[in-house]
C-alpha positions as a Markdown table, in Angstrom:
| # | Residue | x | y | z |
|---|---|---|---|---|
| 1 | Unk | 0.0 | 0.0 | 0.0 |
| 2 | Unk | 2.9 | 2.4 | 1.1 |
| 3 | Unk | 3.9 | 1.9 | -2.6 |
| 4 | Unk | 0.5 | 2.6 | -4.4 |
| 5 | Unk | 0.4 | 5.7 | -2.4 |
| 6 | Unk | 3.8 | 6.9 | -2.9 |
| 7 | Unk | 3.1 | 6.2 | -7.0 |
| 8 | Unk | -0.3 | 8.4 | -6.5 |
| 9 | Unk | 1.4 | 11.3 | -4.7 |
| 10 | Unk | 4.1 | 11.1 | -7.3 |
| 11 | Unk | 1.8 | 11.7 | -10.0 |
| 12 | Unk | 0.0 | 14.4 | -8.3 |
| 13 | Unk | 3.7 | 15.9 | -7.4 |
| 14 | Unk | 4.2 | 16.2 | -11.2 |
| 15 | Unk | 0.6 | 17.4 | -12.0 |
| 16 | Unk | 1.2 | 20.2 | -9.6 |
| 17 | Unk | 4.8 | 21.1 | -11.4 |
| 18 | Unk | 3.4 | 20.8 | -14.8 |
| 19 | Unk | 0.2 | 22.8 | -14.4 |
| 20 | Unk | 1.6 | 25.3 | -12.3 |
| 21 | Unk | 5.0 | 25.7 | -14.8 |
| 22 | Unk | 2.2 | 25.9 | -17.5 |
| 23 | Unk | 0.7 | 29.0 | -16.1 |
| 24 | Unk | 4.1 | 30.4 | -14.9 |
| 25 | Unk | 6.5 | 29.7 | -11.9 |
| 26 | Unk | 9.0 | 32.0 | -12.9 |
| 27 | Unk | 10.0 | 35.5 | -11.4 |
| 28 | Unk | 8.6 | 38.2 | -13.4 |
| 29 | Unk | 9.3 | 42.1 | -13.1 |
| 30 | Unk | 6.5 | 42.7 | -10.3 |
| 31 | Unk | 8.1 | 39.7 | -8.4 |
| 32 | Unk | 6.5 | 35.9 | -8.4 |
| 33 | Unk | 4.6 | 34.6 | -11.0 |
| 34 | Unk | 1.1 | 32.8 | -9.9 |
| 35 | Unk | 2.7 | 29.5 | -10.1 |
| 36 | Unk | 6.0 | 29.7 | -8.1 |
| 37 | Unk | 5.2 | 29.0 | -5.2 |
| 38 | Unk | 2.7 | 26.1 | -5.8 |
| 39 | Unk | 5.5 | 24.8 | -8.7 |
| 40 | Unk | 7.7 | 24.8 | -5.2 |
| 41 | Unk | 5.7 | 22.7 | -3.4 |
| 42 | Unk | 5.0 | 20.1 | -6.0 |
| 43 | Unk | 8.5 | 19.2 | -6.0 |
| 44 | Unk | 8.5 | 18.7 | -2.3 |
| 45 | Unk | 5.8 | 16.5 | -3.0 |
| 46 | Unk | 7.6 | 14.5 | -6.1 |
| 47 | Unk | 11.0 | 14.2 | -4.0 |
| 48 | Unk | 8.8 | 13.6 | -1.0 |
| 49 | Unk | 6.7 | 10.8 | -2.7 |
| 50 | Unk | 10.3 | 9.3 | -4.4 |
| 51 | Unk | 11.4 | 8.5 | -0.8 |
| 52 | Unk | 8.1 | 6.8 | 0.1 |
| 53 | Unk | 8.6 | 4.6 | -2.9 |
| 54 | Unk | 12.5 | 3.6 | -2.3 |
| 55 | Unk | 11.5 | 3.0 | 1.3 |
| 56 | Unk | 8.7 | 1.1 | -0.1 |
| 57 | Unk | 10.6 | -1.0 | -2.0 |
| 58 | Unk | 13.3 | -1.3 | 0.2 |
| 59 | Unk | 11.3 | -2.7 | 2.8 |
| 60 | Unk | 9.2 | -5.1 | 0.6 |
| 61 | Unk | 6.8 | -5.6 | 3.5 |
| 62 | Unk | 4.1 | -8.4 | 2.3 |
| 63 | Unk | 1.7 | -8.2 | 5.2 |
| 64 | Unk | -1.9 | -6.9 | 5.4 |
| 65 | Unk | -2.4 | -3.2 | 5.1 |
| 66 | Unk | -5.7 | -3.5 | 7.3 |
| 67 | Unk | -7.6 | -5.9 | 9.2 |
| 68 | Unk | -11.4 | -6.5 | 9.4 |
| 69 | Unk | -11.6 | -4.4 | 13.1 |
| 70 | Unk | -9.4 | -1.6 | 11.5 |
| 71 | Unk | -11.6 | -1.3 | 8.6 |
| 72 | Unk | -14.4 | -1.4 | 10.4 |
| 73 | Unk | -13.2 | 1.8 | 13.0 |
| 74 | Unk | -12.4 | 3.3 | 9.2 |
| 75 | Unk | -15.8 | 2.8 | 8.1 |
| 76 | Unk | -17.3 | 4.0 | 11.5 |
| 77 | Unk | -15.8 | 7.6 | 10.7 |
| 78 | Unk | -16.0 | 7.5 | 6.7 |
| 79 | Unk | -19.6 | 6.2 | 6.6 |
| 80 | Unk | -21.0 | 9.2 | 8.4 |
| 81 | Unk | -18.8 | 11.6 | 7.0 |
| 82 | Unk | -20.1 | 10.4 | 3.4 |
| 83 | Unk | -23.6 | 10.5 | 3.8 |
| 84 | Unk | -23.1 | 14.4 | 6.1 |
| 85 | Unk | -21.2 | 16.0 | 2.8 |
| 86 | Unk | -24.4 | 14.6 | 0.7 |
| 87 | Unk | -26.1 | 16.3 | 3.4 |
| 88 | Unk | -25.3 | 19.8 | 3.1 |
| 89 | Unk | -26.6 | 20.0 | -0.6 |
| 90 | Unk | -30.1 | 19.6 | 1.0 |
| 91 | Unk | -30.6 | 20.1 | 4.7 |
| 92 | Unk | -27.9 | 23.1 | 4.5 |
| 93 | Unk | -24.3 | 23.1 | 6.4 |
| 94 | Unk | -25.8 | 24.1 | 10.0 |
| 95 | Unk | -28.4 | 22.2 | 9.9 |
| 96 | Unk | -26.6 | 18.9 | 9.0 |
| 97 | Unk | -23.6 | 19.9 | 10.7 |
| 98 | Unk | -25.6 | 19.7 | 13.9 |
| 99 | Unk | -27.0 | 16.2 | 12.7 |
| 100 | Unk | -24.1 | 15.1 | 12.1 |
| 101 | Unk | -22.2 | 15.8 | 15.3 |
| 102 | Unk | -25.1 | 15.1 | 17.7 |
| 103 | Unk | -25.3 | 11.5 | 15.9 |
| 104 | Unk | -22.3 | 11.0 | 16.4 |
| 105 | Unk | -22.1 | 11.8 | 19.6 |
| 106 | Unk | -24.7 | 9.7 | 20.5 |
| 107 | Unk | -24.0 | 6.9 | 18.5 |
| 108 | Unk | -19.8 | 6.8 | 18.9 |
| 109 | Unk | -19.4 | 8.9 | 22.1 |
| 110 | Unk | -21.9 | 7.1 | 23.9 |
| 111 | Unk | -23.2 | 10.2 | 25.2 |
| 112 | Unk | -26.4 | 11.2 | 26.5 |
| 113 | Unk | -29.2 | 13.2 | 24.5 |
| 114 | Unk | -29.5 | 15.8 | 25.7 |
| 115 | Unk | -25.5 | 16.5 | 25.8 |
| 116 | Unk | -25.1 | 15.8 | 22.1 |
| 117 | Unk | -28.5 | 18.5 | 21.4 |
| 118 | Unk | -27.0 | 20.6 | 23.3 |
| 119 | Unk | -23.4 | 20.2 | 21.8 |
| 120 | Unk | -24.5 | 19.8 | 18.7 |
| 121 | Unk | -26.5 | 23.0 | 18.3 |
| 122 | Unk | -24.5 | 24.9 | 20.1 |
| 123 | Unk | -21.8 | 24.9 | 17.4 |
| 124 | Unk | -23.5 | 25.2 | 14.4 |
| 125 | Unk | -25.5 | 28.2 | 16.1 |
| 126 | Unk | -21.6 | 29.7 | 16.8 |
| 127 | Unk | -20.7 | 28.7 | 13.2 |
| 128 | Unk | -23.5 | 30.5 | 11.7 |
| 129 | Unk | -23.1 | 33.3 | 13.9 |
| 130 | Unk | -19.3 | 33.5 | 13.2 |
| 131 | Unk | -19.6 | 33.0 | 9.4 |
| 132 | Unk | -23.0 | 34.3 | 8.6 |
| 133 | Unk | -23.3 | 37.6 | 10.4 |
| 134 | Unk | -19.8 | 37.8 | 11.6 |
| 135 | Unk | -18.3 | 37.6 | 8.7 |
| 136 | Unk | -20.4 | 37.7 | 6.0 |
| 137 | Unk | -19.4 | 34.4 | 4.4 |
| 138 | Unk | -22.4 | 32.6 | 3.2 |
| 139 | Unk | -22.1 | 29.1 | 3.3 |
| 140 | Unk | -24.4 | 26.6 | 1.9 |
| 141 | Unk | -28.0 | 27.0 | 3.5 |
| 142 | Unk | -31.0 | 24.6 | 3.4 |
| 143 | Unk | -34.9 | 25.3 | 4.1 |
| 144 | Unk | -34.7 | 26.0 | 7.7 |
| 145 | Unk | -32.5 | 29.1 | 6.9 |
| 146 | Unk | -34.6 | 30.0 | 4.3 |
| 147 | Unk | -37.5 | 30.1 | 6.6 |
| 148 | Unk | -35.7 | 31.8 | 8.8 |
| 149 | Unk | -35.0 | 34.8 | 6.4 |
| 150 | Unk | -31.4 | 33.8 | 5.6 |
C-alpha cells in the first residue's frame, strides 16, 4: 500500500509542477509569477513521494495493510462523513452539521441526549453566527434558513 500511495502522490507531485509551470512559476518584473510558489511545493511532494517509494521497495513488506476491526473503526468515521457531505446540498451546512455531530455523539461517544442536542447546536449556532453575520461568508444553506429569512 505504502507503494501505491507513494506512486499516486508522485503523479499528483508532477501534475502540480506541470500545471503550475504551464501557467508560470518563474520571477517576473512585479516579483513571483502565480505559479511559483505552488510549482515549489510540487516538487517537495515529487521528491517527497520518491522516498516513500525507495522506502517502499526497500522494505518489501508483504503483510496486510488493514484488518477486518481496522476497517471497520475506518468505516465507522468514513460512513458518516459520506452521507453528512451529501447532506449539506439539502438540509444546509448548519443544519446537517448539527445532525451530524449530535449522531455522532450519540451513537460513537456514547453520550447522553440531551449533551449531544446541546453540543451539537450549540456549534452550528456559533458557526452560523461567526460565518454568517460575523463575517459575512455565506455558506451553503437549506430550508430552515430560508424560513428563517437567511
Amino acid at each position: 500500500m505504502e507503494l501505491i500511495v507513494g506512486i499516486i502522490l508522485a503523479a499528483l507531485g508532477v501534475l502540480i509542477i506541470w500545471s503550475n509551470y504551464e501557467i508560470g512559476a518563474g520571477w517576473a518584473e512585479d516579483g513571483p509569477q502565480s505559479g511559483y510558489f505552488p510549482l515549489r511545493m510540487g516538487v517537495f511532494i515529487l521528491l517527497a513521494s520518491i522516498a516513500v517509494i525507495v522506502q517502499a521497495i526497500l522494505k518489501n513488506d508483504r503483510s496486510p495493510f488493514v484488518e477486518k476491526a481496522q476497517l471497520r473503526l475506518v468505516a465507522t468515521v468514513l460512513v458518516p462523513l459520506i452521507i453528512y457531505v451529501a447532506a449539506i446540498q439539502w438540509l444546509g451546512i448548519y443544519v446537517a452539521s448539527a445532525l451530524f455531530i449530535g449522531l455522532f455523539m450519540l451513537a460513537v461517544g456514547k453520550f447522553n441526549w440531551w449533551k449531544s442536542a446541546l453540543v451539537s447546536c450549540s456549534i452550528s449556532l456559533a458557526f452560523f453566527w461567526i460565518f454568517e453575520i460575523a463575517f459575512k461568508v455565506p455558506l451553503p444553506k437549506g430550508p430552515l434558513e430560508q424560513f428563517l429569512g437567511y
